[in-house]
Coordinates of C-alpha atoms and ligand atoms in Angstrom, one line a residue:
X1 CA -7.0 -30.5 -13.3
X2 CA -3.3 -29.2 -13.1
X3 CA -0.9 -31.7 -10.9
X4 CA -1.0 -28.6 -8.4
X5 CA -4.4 -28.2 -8.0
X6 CA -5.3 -32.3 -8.0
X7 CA -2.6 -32.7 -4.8
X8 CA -4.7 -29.5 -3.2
X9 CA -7.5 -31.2 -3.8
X10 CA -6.6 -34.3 -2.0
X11 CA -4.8 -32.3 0.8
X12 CA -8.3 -30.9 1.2
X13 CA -10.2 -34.0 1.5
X14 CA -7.7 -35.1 4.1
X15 CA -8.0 -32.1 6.0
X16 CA -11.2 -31.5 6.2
X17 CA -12.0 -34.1 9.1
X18 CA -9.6 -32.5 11.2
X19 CA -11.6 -29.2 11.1
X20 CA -15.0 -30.8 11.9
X21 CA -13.5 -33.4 14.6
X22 CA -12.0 -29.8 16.3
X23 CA -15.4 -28.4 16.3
X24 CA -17.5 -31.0 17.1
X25 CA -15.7 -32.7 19.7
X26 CA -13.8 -29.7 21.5
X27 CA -15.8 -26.7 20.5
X28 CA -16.7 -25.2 23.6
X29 CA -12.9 -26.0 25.4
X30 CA -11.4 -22.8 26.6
X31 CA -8.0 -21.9 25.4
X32 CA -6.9 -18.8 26.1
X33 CA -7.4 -16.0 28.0
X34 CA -8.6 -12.3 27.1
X35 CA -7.4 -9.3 29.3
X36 CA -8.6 -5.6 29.0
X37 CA -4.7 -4.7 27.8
X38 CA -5.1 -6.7 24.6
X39 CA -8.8 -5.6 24.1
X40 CA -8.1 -2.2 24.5
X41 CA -4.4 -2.7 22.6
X42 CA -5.5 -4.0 19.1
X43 CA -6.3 -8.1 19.9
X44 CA -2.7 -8.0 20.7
X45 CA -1.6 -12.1 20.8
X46 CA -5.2 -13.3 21.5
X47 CA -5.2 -16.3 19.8
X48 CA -8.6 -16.0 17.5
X49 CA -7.0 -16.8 14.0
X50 CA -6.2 -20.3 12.4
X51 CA -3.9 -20.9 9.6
X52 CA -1.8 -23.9 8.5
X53 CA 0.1 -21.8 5.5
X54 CA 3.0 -20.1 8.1
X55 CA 3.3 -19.9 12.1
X56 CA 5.8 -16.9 13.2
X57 CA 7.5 -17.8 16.3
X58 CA 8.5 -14.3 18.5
X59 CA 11.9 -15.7 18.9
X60 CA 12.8 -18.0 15.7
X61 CA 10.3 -15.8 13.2
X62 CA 8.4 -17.1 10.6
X63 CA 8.2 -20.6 9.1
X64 CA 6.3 -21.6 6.1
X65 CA 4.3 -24.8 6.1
X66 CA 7.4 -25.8 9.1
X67 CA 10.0 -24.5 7.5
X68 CA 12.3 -21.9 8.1
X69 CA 13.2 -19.2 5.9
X70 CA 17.0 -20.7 5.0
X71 CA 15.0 -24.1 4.5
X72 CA 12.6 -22.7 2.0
X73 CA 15.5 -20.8 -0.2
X74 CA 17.5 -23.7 0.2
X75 CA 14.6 -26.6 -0.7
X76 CA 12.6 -25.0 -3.3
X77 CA 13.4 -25.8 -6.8
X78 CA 15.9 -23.3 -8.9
X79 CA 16.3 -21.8 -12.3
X80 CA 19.7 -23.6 -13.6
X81 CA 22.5 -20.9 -12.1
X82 CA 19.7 -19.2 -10.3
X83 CA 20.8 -18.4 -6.2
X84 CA 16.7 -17.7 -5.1
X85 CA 14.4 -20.3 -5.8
X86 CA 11.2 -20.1 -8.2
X87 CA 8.4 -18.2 -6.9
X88 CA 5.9 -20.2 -8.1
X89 CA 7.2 -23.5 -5.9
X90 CA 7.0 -21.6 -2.4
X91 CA 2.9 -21.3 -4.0
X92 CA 3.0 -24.9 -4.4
X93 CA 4.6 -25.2 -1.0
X94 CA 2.2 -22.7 0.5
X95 CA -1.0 -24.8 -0.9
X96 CA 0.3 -28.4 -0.3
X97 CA 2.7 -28.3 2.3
X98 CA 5.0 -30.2 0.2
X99 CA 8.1 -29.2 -1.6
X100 CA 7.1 -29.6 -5.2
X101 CA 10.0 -31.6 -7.6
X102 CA 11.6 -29.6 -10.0
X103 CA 9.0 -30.9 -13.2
X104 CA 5.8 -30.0 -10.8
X105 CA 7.3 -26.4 -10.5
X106 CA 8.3 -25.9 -14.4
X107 CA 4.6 -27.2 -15.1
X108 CA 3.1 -24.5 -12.5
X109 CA 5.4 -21.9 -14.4
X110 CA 3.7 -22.7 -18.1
X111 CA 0.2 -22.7 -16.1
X112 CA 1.3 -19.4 -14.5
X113 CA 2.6 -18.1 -18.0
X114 CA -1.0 -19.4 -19.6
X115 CA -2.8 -16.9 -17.2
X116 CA -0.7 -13.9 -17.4
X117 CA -3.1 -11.9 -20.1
X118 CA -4.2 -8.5 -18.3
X119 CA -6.8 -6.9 -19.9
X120 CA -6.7 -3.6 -21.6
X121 CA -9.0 -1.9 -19.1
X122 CA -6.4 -2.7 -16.3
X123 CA -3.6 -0.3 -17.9
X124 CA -6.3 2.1 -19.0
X125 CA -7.5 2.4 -15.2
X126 CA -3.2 2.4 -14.3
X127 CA -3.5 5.4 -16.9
X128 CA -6.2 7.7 -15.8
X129 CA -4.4 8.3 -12.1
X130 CA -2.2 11.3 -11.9
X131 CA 1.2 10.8 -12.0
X132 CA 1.6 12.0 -8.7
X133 CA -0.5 9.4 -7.5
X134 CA 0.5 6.7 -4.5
X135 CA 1.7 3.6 -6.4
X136 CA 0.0 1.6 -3.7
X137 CA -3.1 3.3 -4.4
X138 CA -2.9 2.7 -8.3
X139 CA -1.9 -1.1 -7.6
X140 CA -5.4 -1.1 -5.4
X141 CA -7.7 0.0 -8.0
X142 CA -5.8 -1.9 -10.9
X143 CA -6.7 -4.9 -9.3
X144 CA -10.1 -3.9 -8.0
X145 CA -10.8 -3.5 -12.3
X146 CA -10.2 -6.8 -12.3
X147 CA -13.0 -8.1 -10.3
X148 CA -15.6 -8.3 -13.4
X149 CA -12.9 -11.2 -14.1
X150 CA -13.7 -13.7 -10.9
X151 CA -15.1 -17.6 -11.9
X152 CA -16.3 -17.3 -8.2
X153 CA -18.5 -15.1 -8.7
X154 CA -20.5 -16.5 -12.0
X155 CA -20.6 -19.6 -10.3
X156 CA -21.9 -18.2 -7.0
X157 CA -24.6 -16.8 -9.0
X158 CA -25.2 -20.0 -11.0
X159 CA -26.0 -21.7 -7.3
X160 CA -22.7 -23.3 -6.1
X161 CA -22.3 -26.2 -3.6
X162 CA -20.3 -24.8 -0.7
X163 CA -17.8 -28.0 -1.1
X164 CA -17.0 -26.1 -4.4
X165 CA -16.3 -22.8 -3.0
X166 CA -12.4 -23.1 -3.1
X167 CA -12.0 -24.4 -6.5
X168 CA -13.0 -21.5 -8.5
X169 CA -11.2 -19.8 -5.4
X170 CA -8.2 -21.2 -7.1
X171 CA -8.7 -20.3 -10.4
X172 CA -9.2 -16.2 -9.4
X173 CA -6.6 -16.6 -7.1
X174 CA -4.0 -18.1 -9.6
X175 CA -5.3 -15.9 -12.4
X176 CA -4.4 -12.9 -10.0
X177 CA -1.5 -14.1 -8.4
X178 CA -0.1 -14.2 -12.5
X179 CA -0.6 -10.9 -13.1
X180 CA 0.3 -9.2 -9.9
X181 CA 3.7 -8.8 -11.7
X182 CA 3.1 -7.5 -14.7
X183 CA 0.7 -5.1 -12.8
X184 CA 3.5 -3.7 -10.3
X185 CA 6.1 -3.1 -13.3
X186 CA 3.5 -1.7 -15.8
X187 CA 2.8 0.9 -12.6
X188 CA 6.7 1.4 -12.2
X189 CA 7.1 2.3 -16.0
X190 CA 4.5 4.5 -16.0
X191 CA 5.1 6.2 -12.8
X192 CA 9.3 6.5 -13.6
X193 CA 10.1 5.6 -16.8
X194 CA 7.4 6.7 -19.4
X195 CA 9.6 6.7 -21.9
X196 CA 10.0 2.8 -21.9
X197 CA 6.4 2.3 -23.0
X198 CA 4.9 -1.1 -22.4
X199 CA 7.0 -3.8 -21.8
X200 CA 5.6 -7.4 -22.8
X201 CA 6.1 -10.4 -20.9
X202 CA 8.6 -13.3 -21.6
X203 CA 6.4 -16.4 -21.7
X204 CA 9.8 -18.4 -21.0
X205 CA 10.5 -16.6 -17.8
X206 CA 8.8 -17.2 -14.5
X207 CA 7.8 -15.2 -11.7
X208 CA 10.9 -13.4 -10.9
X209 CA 12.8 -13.4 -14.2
X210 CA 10.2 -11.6 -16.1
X211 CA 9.0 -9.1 -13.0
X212 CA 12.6 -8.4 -13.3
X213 CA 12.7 -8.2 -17.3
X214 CA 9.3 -5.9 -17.2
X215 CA 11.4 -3.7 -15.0
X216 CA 14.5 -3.3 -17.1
X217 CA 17.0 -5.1 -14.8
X218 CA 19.7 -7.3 -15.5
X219 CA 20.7 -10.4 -13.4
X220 CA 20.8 -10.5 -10.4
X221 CA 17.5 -8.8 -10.0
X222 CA 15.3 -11.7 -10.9
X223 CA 17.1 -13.0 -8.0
X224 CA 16.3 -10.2 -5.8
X225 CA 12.9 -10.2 -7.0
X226 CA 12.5 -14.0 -6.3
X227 CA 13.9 -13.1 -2.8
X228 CA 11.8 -10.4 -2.1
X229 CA 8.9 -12.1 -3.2
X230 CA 9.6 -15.0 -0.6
X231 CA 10.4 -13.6 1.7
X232 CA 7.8 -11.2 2.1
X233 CA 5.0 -13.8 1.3
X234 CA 3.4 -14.8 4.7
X235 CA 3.6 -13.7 8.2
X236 CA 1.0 -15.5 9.5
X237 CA -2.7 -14.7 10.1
X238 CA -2.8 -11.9 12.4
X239 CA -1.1 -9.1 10.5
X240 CA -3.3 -6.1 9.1
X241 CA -2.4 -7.1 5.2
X242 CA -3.1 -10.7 6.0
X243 CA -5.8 -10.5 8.5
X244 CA -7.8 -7.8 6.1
X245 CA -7.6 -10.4 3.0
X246 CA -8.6 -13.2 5.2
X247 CA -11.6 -10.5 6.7
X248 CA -12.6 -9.3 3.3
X249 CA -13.0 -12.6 1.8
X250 CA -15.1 -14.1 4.9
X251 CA -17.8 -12.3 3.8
X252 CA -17.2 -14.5 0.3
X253 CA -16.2 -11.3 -1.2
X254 CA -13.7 -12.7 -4.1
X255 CA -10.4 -12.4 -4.4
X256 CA -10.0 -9.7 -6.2
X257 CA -12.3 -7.5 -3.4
X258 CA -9.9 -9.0 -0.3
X259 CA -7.1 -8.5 -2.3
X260 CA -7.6 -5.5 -2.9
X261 CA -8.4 -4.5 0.7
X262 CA -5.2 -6.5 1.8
X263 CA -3.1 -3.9 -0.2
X264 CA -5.1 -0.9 1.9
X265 CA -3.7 -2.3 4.9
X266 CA -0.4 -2.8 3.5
X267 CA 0.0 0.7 2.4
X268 CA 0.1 2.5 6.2
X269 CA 3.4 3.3 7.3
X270 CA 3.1 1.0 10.6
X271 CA 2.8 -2.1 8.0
X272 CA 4.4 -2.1 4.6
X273 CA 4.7 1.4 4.3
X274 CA 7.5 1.4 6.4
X275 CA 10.3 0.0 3.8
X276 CA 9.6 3.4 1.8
X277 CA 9.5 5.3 5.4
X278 CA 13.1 3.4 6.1
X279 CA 14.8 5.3 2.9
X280 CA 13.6 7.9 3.5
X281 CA 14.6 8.5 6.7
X282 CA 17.5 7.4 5.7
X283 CA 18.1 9.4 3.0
X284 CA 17.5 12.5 5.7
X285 CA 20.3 11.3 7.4
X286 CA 22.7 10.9 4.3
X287 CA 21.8 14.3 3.6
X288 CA 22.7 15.6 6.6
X289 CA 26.3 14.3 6.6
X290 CA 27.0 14.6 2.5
X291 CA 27.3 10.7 1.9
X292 CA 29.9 10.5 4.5
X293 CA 29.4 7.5 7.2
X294 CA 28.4 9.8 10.0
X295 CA 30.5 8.5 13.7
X296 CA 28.9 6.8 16.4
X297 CA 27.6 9.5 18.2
X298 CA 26.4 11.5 15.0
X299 CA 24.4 8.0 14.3
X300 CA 22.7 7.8 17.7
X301 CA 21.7 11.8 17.9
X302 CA 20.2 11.5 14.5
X303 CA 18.2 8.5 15.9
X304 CA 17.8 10.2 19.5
X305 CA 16.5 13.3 17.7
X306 CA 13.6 11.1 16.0
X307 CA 12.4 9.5 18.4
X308 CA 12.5 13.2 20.8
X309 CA 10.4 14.4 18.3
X310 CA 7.4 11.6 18.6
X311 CA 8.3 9.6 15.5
X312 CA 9.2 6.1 15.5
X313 CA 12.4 4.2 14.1
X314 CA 11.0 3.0 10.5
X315 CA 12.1 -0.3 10.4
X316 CA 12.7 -1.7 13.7
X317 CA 10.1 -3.4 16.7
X318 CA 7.0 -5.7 16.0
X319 CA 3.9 -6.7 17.0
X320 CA 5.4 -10.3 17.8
X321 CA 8.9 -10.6 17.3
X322 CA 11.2 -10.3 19.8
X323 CA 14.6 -10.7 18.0
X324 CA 15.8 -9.5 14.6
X325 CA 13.5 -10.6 11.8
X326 CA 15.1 -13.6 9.8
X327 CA 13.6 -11.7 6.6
X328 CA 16.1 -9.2 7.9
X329 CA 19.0 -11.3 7.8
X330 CA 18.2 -12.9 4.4
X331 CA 18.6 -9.6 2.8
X332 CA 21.8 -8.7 5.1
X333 CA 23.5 -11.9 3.4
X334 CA 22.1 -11.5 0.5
X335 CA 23.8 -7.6 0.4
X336 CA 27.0 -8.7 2.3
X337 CA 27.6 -11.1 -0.4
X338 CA 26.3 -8.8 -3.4
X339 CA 26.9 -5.0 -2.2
X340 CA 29.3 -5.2 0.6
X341 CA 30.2 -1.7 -0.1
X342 CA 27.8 -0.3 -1.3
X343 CA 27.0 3.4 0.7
X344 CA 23.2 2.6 2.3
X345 CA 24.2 -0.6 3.0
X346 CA 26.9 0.8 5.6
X347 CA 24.9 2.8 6.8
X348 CA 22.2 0.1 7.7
X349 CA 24.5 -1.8 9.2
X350 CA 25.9 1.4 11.4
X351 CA 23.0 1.8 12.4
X352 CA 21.8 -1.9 13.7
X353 CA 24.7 -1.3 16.0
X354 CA 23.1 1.9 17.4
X355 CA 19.7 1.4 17.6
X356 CA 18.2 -1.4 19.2
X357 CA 20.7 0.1 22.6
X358 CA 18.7 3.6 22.3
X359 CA 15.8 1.9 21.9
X360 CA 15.9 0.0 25.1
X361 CA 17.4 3.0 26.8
X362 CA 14.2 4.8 25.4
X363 CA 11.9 1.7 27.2
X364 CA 9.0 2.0 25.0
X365 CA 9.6 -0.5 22.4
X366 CA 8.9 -4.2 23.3
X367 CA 11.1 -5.5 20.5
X368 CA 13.9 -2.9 20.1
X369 CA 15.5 -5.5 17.1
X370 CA 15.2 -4.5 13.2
X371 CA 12.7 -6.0 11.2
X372 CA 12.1 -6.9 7.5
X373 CA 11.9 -3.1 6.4
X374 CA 15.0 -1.6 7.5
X375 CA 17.1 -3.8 4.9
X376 CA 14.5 -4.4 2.0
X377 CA 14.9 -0.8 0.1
X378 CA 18.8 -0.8 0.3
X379 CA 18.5 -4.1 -1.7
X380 CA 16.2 -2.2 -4.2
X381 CA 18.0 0.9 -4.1
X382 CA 21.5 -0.6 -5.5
X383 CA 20.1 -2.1 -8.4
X384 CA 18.3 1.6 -9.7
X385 CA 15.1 1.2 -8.2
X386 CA 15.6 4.5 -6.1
X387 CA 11.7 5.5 -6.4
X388 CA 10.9 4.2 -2.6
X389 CA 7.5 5.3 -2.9
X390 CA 7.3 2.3 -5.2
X391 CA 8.4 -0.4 -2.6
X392 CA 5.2 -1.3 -0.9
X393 CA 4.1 -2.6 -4.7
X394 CA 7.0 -5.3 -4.4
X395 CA 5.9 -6.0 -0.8
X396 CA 2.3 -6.2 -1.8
X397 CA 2.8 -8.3 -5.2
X398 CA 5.4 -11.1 -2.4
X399 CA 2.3 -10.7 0.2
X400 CA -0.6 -11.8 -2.2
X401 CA 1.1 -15.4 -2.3
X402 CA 0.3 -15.7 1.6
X403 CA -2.9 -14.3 1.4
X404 CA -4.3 -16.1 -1.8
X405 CA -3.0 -19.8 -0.5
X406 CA -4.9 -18.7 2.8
X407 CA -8.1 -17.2 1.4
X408 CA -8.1 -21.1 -0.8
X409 CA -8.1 -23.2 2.5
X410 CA -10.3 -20.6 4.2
X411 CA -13.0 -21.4 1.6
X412 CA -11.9 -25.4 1.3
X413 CA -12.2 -25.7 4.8
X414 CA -15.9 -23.7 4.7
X415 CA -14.3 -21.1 7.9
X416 CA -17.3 -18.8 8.2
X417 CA -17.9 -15.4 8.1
X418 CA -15.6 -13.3 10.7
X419 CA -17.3 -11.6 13.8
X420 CA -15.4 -10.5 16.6
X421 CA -18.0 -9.2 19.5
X422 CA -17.3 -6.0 20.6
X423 CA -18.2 -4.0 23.8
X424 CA -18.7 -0.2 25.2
X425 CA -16.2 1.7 27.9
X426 CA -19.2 1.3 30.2
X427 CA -19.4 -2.5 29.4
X428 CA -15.7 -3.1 29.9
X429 CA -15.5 -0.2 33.5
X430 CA -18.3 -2.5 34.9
X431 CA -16.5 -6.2 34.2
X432 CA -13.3 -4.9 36.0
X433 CA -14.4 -3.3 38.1
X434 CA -15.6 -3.5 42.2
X435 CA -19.4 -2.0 42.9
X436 CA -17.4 0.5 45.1
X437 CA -15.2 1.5 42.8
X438 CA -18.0 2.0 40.2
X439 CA -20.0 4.5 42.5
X440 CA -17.4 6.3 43.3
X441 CA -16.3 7.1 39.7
X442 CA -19.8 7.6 39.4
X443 CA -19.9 10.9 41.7
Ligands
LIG501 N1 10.5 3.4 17.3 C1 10.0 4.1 18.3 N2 9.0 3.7 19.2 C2 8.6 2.4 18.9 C3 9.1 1.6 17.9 C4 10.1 2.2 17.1 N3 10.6 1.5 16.1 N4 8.5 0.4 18.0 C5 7.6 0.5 19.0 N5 7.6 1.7 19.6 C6 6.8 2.3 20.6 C7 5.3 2.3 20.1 O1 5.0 3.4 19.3 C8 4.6 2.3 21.4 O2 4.6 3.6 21.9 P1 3.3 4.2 22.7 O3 3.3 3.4 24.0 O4 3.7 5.6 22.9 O5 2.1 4.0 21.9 C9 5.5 1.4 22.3 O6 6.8 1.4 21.7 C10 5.0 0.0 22.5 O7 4.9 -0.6 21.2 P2 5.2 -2.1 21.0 O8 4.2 -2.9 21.8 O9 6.6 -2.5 21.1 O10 4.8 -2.3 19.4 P3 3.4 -2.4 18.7 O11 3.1 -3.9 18.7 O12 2.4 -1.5 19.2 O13 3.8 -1.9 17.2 C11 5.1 -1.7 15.3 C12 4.6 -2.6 16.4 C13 5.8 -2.5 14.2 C14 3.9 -0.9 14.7 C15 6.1 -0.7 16.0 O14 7.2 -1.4 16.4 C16 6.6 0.4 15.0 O15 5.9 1.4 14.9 N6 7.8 0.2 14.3 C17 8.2 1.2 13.4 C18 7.5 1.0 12.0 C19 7.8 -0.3 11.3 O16 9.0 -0.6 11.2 N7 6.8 -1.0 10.9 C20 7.0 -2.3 10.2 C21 6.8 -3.5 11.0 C22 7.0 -4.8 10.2 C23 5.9 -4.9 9.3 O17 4.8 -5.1 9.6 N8 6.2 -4.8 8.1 O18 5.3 -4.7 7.1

C-alpha cells in the first residue's frame, strides 16, 4: 500500500464510528427546515448533503479540509522556485485532512507518474469527433472510453465485501485523476494546434509542470496550471459538477461513469461554462471600443444593455456566496503581480468597479459580487491560450480532485444510494394551503 493510501485507510477506520454513532443514535433528530421556495427553487440551501473534503462559507467562501484558500497555497508542499504548490498534495490534503511533508508528496508524484499510461483507444475516440466539436463534450466521452479500465468493477463482479468498496475506488480514481491531464492537452492540441502532434509526458514533472509542458507553455504556466487546478478543485457538495459525481456514483456507478456525468454538469453556462461565457462577452465589449479601455459610463451601458436584454452577467452572483469569491481574488493577485498591464485584465478590473452597483440597482441578483469565472480566462488568455471554448476542460480536469476524494469517502463510509422524494403541484397546493382556499381555486 502507498504511504497515501495506508494514512486513508486509517482515517477511514477512525471515521467510520462517527457515521454509524450519527445514525444510530440521532437518526430521526430534525435539523432543518424545508419551505416551498427552496422546493420549488432548486433545493436551494436545504441541507441534505454531507462532505468532510470542503465546507463553503457564503461570506468567507470555500475552505478545504478547514483551510482557507491562502492557507492551502501557502501550506502545501512546492516544486523548488515554484510560487503554486503541487497538485497532487492538495489530493493528499483532500483524502487525509493532513498536510502531507514534502517526501509524502514527491512519493504521490512517482505514484501519479506510474499511472499516467492512457490507452490508445482514448486518443482514437478524442480523434473521431469533429473538429468543431465542444471540447467539454470530447473530454466526456474520452473518459467515458475509459470505463472498460475500472478495478471496481471486476471486483464487484468477483463478489466484493462492501468494507472494500473504496479501496479499488481509489485505484480508478487515482488512475483517472493521472490522466485527466494528459487527456485535456491531447484535446487542446488536437482541437488548436494539429500541427504539434502528440506530445509525451515528462515522467519527472508532476501535475502542473507537465499539463503545462503537454500544452507548449513555458514557466509560469505550470504555475498557473497548479493554481487553476487548486483552486477550482472543490466547492463543496451541493454544486451541479459535484453533486452529479456524488449522484452518479451512489448508484455504485464507477468513477469513470460519475465522472463523466460530473463534466455534463460542468459544461452549462450557469456552472463552468461560464469562464468561456466571461471572454466572450468580454471580447464583445473589446470589440466594440477597438481595444481602448471604454469610460465609466460606456462600461456600465454595455453591462446595462445585457442585462435589458434578459442575459445575465457571466461571471458574477452565486448560489451561496454572498461576497467576492476568494477563487476570485487568488487569480486577481496572481494577475496583479504577473500581468498588471495586461489589456483584459484592465478591463476586468473596470469592470468589478461597475458591476456589482448595477447589479443591486437591477435587484434581482442575491449576490451581486464576481465569482471564480470572471478572472479565470484572463489568466489563460495572457499566456496564448485564447481558445475559451477550451476553458471548462481546465475547470473540469481542477474539479475531478474534489469529486474523486469525495466519491472515495462516500464509498468508505458505505453512504447509500441517493433518493430525494419528490411531490406533484397538487401535492404541494394542498400542504400550503387552507380547505377554503383550495375550493375556491377549485371553481
Ligand atoms: N446577472 C444577471 N442576473 C443575475 C445574475 C447575474 N450575474 N445572477 C443572478 N441573477 C438573477 C437570476 O437569473 C435570477 O433571476 P430570475 O429571478 O429572473 O430567475 C435572480 O437574479 C435571482 O438569482 P440568485 O438567487 O441570485 O442566483 P441563483 O442562485 O439562482 O443562480 C447563478 C446563481 C450563479 C446561476 C447566477 O448568479 C448566474 O446566472 N450568474 C451568471 C453565470 C455565472 O457566472 N455562473 C458561474 C457561477 C459560479 C460557478 O458555479 N462556477 O462554475
Amino acid at each position: 500500500m502507498s504511504t497515501l493510501k495506508e494514512k486513508l485507510h486509517k482515517k477511514i477506520i477512525e471515521h467510520r464510528p462517527r457515521t454509524t454513532k450519527l445514525l444510530k443514535d440521532y437518526g430521526d433528530k430534525v435539523i432543518a427546515k424545508v419551505t416551498v421556495e427552496q422546493v420549488i427553487g432548486g433545493m436551494r440551501g436545504i441541507k441534505s448533503l454531507i462532505t468532510d473534503i470542503s465546507y463553503l462559507d457564503p461570506y468567507e467562501g470555500i475552505r478545504y479540509r478547514g483551510y482557507t484558500l491562502q492557507e492551502v497555497l501557502k501550506k502545501l508542499p512546492k516544486a523548488k522556485g515554484a510560487e503554486m504548490p503541487y497538485v497532487e498534495g492538495l489530493y493528499y490534503l483532500l483524502l487525509t485532512g493532513e498536510i502531507p511533508a514534502q517526501n509524502e508528496v514527491e512519493d504521490l508524484i512517482i505514484d501519479f507518474n506510474n499511472r499516467r499510461i492512457v490507452p490508445r483507444y482514448v486518443w482514437d475516440v478524442i480523434d473521431s469527433f469533429p473538429s468543431e466539436s465542444h471540447p467539454m463534450a470530447i473530454l466526456s466521452a474520452a473518459v467515458m472510453s475509459l470505463e472498460r479500465e475500472s478495478h471496481f468493477n471486476i471486483k464487484y463482479k468477483q463478489g466484493m465485501n462492501k468494507k472494500d468498496y473504496w479501496n479499488s475506488t481509489y485505484e480508478d480514481a487515482t488512475n483517472l485523476l493521472a490522466k485527466m491531464p494528459l487527456i485535456g492537452a491531447y484535446i487542446y492540441n488536437k482541437l488548436y494546434h494539429p500541427e504539434r502532434g502528440h506530445r509525451y509526458p515528462d515522467p519527472s514533472l508532476d501535475f502542473g509542470a507537465n499539463f503545462a509542458y503537454m500544452m507548449g507553455k513555458d514557466k509560469p504556466y505550470d504555475d498557473v496550471s497548479r493554481m487553476y487546478f487548486i483552486i477550482h478543485a472543490d466547492h463543496e457538495s451541493g454544486n451541479v459538477s459535484a453533486h452529479t459525481g456524488h449522484l452518479v456514483a451512489s448508484s455504485l456507478s464507477d468513477v469513470y461513469y460519475a465522472t463523466s456525468a460530473m463534466i455534463n454538469g460542468l459544461a452549462g453556462p450557469l456552472h463552468g461554462l461560464a469562464n468561456q461565457e466571461v471572454l466572450r462577452w468580454l471580447q464583445g465589449l473589446i470589440d466594440l471600443t477597438h481595444g481602448k479601455l471604454p469610460s465609466k459610463d460606456e462600461l456600465k451601458a454595455y453591462v446595462w444593455k445585457t442585462l435589458n436584454s434578459g442575459q445575465v452577467i457571466p461571471g458574477y452572483g452565486h448560489a451561496v456566496l454572498r461576497k467576492t469569491d476568494p477563487r476570485y481574488t487568488v487569480q486577481r493577485e496572481f494577475c496583479l503581480k504577473h500581468l498588471p498591464n495586461d489589456n483584459i485584465f484592465k478591463y476586468v478590473d473596470a469592470l468589478y468597479n461597475v458591476v456589482p452597483d448595477i447589479l443591486k440597482e437591477h435587484g434581482k441578483a442575491k449576490n451581486p459580487w464576481p465569482n471564480v469565472d470572471a478572472q479565470s480566462g484572463v489568466v489563460q488568455w495572457h499566456y496564448g491560450v485564447t481558445q475559451y471554448d477550451f476553458y471548462t476542460v481546465l475547470f473540469a480536469i481542477g474539479r475531478s480532485i474534489g469529486v474523486l476524494s469525495n466519491i472515495i469517502w462516500d464509498r468508505a463510509l458505505g453512504y447509500p444510494l441517493e433518493r430525494p422524494k419528490s411531490i406533484t403541484t397538487n401535492m404541494l397546493e394542498e400542504m400550503v394551503q387552507s380547505k377554503e382556499e383550495l375550493s375556491h381555486s377549485a371553481h
